[in-house]
mmCIF file of C-alpha atoms and ligand atoms in Angstrom:
data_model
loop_
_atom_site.group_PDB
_atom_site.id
_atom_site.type_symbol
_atom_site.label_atom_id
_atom_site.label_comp_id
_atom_site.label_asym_id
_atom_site.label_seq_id
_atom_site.Cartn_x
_atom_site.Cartn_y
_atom_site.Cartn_z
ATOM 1 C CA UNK N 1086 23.528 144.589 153.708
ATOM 2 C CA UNK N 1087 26.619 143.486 154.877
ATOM 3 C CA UNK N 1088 26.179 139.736 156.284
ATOM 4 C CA UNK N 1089 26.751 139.869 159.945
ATOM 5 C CA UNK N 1090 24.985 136.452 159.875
ATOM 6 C CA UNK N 1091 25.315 133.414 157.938
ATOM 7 C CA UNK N 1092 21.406 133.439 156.723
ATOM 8 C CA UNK N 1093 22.264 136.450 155.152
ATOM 9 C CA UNK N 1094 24.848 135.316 152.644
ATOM 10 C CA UNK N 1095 22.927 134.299 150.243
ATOM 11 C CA UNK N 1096 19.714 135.328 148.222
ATOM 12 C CA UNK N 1097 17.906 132.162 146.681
ATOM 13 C CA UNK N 1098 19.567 128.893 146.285
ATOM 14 C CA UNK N 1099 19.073 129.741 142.220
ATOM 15 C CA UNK N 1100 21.720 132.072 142.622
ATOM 16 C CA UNK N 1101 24.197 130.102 143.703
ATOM 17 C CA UNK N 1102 23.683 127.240 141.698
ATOM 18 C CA UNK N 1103 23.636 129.322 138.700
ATOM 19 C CA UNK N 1104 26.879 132.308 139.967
ATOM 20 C CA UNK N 1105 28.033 130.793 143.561
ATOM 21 C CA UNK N 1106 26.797 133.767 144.845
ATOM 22 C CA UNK N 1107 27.625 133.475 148.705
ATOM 23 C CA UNK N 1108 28.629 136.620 150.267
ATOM 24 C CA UNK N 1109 31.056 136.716 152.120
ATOM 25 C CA UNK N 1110 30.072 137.865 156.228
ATOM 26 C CA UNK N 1111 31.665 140.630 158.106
ATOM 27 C CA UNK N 1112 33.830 139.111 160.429
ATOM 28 C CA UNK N 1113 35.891 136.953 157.368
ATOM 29 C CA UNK N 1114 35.828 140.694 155.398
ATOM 30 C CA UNK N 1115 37.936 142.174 158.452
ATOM 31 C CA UNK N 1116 39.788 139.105 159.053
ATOM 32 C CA UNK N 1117 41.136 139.064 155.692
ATOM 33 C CA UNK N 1118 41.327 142.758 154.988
ATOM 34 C CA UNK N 1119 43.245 142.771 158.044
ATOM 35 C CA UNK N 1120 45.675 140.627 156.163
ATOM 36 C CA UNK N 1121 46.485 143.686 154.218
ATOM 37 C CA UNK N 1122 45.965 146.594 156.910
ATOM 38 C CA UNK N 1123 48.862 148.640 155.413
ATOM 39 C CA UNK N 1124 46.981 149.077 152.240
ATOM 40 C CA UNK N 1125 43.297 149.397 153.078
ATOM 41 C CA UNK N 1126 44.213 152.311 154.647
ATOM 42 C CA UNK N 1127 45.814 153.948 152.082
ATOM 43 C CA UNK N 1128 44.023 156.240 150.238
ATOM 44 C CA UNK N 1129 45.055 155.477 147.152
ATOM 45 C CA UNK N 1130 45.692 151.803 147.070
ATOM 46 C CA UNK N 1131 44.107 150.228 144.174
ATOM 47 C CA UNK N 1132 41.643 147.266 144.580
ATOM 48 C CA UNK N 1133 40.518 144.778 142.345
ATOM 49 C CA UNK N 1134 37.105 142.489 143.163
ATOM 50 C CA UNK N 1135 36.350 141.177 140.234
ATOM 51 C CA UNK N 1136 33.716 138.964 141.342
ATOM 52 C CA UNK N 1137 32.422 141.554 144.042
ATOM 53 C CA UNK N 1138 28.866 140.579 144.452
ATOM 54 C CA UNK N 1139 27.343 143.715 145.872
ATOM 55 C CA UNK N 1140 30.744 144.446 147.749
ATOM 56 C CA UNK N 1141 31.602 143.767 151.293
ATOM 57 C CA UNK N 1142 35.157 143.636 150.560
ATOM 58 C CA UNK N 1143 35.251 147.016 148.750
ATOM 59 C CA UNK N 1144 32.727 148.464 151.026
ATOM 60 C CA UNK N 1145 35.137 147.849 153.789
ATOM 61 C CA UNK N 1146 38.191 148.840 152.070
ATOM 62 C CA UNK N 1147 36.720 152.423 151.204
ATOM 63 C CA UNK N 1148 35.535 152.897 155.057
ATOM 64 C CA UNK N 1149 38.349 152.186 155.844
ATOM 65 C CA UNK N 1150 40.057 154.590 153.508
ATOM 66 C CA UNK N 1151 37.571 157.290 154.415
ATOM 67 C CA UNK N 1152 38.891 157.381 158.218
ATOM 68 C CA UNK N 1153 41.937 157.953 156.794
ATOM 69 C CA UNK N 1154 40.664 161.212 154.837
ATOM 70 C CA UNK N 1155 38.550 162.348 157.858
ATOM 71 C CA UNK N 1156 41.294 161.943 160.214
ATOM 72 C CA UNK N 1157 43.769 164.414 157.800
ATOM 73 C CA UNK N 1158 40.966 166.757 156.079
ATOM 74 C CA UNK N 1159 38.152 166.796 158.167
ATOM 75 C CA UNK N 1160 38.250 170.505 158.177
ATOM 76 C CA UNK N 1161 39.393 171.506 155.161
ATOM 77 C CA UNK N 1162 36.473 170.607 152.449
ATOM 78 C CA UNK N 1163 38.423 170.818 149.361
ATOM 79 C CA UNK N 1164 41.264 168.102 150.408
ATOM 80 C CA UNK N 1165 38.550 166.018 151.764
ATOM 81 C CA UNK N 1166 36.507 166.306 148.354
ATOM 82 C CA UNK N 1167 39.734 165.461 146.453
ATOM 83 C CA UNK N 1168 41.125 162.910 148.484
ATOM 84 C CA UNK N 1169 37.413 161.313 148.960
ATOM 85 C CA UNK N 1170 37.601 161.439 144.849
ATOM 86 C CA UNK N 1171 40.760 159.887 145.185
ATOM 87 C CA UNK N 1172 40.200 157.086 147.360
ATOM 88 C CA UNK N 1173 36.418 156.050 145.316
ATOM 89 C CA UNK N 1174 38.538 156.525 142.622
ATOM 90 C CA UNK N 1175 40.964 153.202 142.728
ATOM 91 C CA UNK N 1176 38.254 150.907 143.279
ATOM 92 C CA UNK N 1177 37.376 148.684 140.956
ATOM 93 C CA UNK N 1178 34.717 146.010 140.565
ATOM 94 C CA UNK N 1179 33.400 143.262 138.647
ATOM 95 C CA UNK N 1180 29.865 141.208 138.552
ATOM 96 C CA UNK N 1181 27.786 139.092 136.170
ATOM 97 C CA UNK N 1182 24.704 140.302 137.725
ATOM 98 C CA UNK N 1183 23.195 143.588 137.237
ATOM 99 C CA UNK N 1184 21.487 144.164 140.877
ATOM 100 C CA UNK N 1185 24.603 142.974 142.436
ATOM 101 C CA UNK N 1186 26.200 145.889 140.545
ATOM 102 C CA UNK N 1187 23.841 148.671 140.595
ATOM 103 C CA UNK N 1188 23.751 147.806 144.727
ATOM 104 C CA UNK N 1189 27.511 147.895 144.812
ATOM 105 C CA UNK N 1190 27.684 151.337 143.001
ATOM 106 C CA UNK N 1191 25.322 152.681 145.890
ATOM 107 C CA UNK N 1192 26.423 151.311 148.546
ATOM 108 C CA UNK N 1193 29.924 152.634 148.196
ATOM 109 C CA UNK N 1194 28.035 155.834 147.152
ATOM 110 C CA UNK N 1195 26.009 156.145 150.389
ATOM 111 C CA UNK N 1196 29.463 155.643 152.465
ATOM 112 C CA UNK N 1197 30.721 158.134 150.787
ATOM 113 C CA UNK N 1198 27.509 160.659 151.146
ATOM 114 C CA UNK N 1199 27.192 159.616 154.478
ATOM 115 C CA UNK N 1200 30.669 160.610 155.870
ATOM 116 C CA UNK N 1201 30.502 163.900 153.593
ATOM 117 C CA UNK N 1202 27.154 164.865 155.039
ATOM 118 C CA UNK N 1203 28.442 164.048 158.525
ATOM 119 C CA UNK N 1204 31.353 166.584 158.138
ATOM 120 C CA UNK N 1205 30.018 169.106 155.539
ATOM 121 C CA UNK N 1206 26.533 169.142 155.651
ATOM 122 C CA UNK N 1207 24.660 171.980 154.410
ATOM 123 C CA UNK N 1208 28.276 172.947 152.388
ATOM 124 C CA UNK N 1209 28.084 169.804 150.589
ATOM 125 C CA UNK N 1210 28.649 170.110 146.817
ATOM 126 C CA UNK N 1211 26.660 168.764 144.192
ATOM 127 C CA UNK N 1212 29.287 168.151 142.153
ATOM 128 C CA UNK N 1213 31.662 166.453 144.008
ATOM 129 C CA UNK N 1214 28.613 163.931 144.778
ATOM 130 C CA UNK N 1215 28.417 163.571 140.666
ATOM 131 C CA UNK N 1216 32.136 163.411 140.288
ATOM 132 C CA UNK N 1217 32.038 160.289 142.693
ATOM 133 C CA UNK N 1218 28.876 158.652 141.165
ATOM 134 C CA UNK N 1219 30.685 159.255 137.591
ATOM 135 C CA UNK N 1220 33.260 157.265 139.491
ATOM 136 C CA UNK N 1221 31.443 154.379 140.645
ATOM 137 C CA UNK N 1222 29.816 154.221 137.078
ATOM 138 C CA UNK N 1223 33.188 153.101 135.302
ATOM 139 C CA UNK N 1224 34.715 151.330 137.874
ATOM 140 C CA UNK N 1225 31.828 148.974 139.342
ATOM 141 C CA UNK N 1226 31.323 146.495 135.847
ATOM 142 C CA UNK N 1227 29.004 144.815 135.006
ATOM 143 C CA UNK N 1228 31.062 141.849 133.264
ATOM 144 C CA UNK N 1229 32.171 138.119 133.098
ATOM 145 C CA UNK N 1230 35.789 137.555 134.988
ATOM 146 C CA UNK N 1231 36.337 135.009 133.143
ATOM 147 C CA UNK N 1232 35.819 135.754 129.751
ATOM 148 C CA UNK N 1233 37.012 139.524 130.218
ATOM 149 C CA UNK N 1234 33.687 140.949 128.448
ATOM 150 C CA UNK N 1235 30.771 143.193 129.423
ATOM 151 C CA UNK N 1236 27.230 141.325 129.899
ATOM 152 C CA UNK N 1237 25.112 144.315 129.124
ATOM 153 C CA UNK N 1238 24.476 143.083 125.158
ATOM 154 C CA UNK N 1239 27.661 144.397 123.800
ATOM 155 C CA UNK N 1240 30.296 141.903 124.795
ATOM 156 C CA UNK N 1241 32.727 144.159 124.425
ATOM 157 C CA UNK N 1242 36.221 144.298 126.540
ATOM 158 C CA UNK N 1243 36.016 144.768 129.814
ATOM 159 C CA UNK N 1244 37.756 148.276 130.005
ATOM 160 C CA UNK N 1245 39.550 149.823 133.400
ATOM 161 C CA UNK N 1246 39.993 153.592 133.931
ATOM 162 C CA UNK N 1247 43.152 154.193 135.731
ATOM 163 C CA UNK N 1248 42.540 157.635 136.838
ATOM 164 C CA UNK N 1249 45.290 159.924 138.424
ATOM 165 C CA UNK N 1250 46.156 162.732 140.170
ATOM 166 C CA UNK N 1251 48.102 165.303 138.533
ATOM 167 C CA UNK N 1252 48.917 168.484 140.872
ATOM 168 C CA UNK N 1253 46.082 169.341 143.019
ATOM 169 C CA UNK N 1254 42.589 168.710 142.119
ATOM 170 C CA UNK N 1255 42.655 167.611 138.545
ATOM 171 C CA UNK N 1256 42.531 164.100 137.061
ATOM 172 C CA UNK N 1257 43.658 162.547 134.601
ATOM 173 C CA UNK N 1258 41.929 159.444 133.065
ATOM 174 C CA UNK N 1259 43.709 156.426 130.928
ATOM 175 C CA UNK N 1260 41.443 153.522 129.947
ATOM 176 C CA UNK N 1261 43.284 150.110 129.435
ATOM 177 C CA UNK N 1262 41.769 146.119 128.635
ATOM 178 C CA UNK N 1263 41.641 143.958 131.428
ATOM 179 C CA UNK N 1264 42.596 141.313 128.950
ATOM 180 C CA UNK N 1265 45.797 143.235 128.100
ATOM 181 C CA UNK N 1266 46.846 143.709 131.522
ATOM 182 C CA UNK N 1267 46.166 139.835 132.091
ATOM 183 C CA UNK N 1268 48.519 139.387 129.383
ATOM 184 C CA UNK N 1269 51.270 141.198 130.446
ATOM 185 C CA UNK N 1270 54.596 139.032 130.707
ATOM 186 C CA UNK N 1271 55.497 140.911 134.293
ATOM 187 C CA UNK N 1272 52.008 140.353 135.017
ATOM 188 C CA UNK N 1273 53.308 136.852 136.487
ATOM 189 C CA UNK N 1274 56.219 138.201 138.257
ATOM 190 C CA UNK N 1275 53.670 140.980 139.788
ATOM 191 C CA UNK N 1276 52.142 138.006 141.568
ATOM 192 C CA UNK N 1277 54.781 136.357 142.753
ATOM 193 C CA UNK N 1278 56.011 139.572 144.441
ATOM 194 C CA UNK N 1279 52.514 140.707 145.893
ATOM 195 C CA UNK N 1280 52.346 142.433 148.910
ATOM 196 C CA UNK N 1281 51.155 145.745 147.671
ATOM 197 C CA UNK N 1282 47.688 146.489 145.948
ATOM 198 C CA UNK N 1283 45.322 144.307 146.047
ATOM 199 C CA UNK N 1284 43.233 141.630 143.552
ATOM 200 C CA UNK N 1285 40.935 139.350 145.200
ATOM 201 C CA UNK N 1286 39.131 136.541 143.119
ATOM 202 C CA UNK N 1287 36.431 134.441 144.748
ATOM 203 C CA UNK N 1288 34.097 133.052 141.914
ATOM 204 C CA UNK N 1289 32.119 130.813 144.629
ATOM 205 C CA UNK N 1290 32.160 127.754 142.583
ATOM 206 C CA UNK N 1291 35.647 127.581 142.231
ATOM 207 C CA UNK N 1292 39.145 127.538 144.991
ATOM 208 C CA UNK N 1293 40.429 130.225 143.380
ATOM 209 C CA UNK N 1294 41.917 132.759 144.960
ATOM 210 C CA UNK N 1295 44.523 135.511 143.843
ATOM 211 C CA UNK N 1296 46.313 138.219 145.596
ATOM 212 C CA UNK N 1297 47.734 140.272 142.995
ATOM 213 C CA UNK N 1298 50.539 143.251 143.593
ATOM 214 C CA UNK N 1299 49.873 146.370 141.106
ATOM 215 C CA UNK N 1300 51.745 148.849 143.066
ATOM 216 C CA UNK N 1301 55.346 148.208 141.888
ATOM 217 C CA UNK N 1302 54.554 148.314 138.098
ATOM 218 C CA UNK N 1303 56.405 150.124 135.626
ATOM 219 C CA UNK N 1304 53.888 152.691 133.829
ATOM 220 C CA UNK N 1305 55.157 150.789 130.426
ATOM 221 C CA UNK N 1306 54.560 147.330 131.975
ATOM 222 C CA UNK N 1307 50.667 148.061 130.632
ATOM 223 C CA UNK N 1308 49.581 149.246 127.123
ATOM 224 C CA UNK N 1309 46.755 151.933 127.042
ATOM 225 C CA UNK N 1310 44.271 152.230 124.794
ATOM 226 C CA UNK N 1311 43.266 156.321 125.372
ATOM 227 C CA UNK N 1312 44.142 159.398 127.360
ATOM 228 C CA UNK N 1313 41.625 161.641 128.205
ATOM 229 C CA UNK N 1314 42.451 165.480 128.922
ATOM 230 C CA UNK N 1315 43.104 166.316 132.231
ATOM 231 C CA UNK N 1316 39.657 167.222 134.287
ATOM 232 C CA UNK N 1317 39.461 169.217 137.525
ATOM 233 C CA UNK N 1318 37.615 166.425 140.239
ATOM 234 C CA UNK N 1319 34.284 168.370 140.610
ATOM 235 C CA UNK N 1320 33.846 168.005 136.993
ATOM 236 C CA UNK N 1321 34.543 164.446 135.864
ATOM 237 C CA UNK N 1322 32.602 163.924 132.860
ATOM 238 C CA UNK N 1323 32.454 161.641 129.481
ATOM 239 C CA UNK N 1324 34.283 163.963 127.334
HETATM 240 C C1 LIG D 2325 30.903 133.986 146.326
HETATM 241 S S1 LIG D 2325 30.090 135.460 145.719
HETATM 242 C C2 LIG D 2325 31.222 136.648 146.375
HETATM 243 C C3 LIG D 2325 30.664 138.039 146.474
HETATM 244 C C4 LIG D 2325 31.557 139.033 147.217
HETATM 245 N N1 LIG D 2325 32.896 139.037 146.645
HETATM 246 C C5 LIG D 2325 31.641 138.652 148.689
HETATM 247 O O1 LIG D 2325 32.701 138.130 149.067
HETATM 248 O O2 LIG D 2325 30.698 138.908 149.436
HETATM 249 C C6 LIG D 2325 30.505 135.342 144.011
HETATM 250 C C7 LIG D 2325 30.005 136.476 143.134
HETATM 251 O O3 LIG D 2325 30.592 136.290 141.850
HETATM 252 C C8 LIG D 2325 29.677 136.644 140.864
HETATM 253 N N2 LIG D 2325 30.127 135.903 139.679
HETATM 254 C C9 LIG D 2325 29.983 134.589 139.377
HETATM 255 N N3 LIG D 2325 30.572 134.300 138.195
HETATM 256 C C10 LIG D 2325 31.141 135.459 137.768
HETATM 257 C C11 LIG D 2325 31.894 135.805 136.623
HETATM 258 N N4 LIG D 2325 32.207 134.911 135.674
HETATM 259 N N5 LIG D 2325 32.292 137.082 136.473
HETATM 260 C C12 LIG D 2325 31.993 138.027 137.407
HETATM 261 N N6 LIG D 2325 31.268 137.755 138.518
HETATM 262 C C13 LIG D 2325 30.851 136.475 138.692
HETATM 263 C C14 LIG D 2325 28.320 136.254 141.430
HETATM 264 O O4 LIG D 2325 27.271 136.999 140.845
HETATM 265 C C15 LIG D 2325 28.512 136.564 142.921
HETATM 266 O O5 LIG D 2325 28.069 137.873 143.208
#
C-alpha cells in the first residue's frame, strides 16, 4: 500500500475533492523522514500525523524504529517485546475517514507481527500481539484535525494517551486533550525551537505544514486529564 507510483496516491477523485486525500509516495516519505533521521530511529520518539491517511509516514517511522529494536534485542524476547511496545507506543495518528484508519491500525500492526514472527516465531506471545493492537486502538483516531473532535457520533475531544515506561516492563498511561495541548502558551515556543519529536500536518487542501518539537517539554507544560495505574506491557487493558 505504500505508493511507489504516482497512480497509486489516490483512491477516487471523490476523495480528494471532498478530504485532499493524496498520499504521499515512498520516495518523498524517505526524503523527508530523512530530514529527521536522528529521531525516526529512536525508539521512543514521539510522532504526531494528524492527518495520516492510512500512514506512510508512520509506517516508515516505526520500520524504521523496529531495526533499531532488532539490531539491540534480537535475541532477547522480552526487551524486544517491551521495546517493540515502546516504540508502537509513541505513535500517534489522526483521520476523518474510518478505512483510512482501521488500514493504518493494521498496517503498523502487520510490521510489527511481521518482524516479531521473523525473530520469534513459534515463541511469539499472544499477548504482547494484544498489548500492541490495544496500542494502535488509542493512538490511530479517528477524528477531525481541525476541529479537535472524534467523528465516530460522539464528537467528543480528541483524547491522546501518553504512555510511559516506568522501570522495566510496566506502563504507565496519562490521557490528555489535544485541544489543551494546542493551547498551551509554550506550545508556541515548542515550535519555534523544533528539532526534536515530530508533528507533521498535511491536510491536502491546504499549504500547511508544521514541524512541531515535543521532546524538550516540561511534564507541567501540559495539563492531564487521568492517570491510569501502572500496567505490566503484556497486559495493557481498559481498566
Ligand atoms: C494528503 S492526504 C495525506 C495522507 C498521508 N499523510 C500521506 O502523506 O500519505 C490527507 C489526509 O487527510 C485526511 N483529512 C482531511 N481532512 C482532515 C481533517 N480535518 N482531520 C483529519 N484528517 C483529515 C484525509 O482523509 C486524507 O487521508
Amino acid at each position: 500500500l505504500v505508493c511507489k507510483k504516482e497512480n497509486e496516491q489516490i483512491i477516487s477523485k471523490e476523495r480528494v475533492a471532498n478530504h485532499g486525500e493524496v498520499y504521499t509516495a515512498e520516495r518523498e516519505v524517505n526524503a523527508m523522514l530523512d530530514l529527521v533521521k536522528f529521531q525516526t530511529q529512536r525508539i521512543e520518539s514521539t510522532f504526531l500525523e494528524p492527518a495520516c491517511g492510512t500512514g506512510n509516514f508512520l509506517v516508515e517511522i516505526l520500520r524504521r524504529k523496529l531495526d533499531i529494536v532488532v539490531s539491540k534485542y534480537k535475541r532477547k524476547q522480552y526487551e524486544f517485546e517491551f521495546y517493540s511496545i515502546i516504540a508502537v507506543s509513541s505513535l500517534y495518528g489522526i483521520d476523518i475517514l474510518s478505512d483510512n484508519v482501521e488500514k493504518c491500525r493494521e498496517r503498523l500492526f502487520d510490521i510489527f507481527n511481521s518482524t516479531y514472527q521473523t525473530y520469534f516465531n513459534k515463541k511469539a506471545k499472544e499477548s504482547c500481539k494484544e498489548s500492541v493492537r490495544y496500542i494502535l486502538s488509542k493512538n490511530i483516531i479517528l477524528g477531525d484535525a481541525l476541529t479537535l473532535k472524534r467523528v465516530d457520533g460522539s464528537a467528543s475531544p480528541i483524547i491522546f494517551c501518553e504512555w510511559t515506561p516506568i522501570g522495566r516492563y510496566y506502563i504507565q498511561r496519562k490521557d490528555y486533550e489535544f485541544a489543551e495541548l494546542l493551547k498551551d502558551k509554550e506550545f508556541e515556543n515548542i515550535i519555534e525551537e523544533s528539532d526534536h519529536d515530530q508533528m507533521m500536518i498535511d491536510f491536502g487542501q491546504s499549504d500547511k505544514q508544521l514541524t512541531i518539537d515535543y521532546t524538550q517539554r516540561e511534564e507541567s507544560i501540559f495539563k492531564h486529564i487521568n492517570t491510569y495505574p501502572l500496567q505490566h506491557f503484556l497486559e495493557l487493558k481498559d481498566v
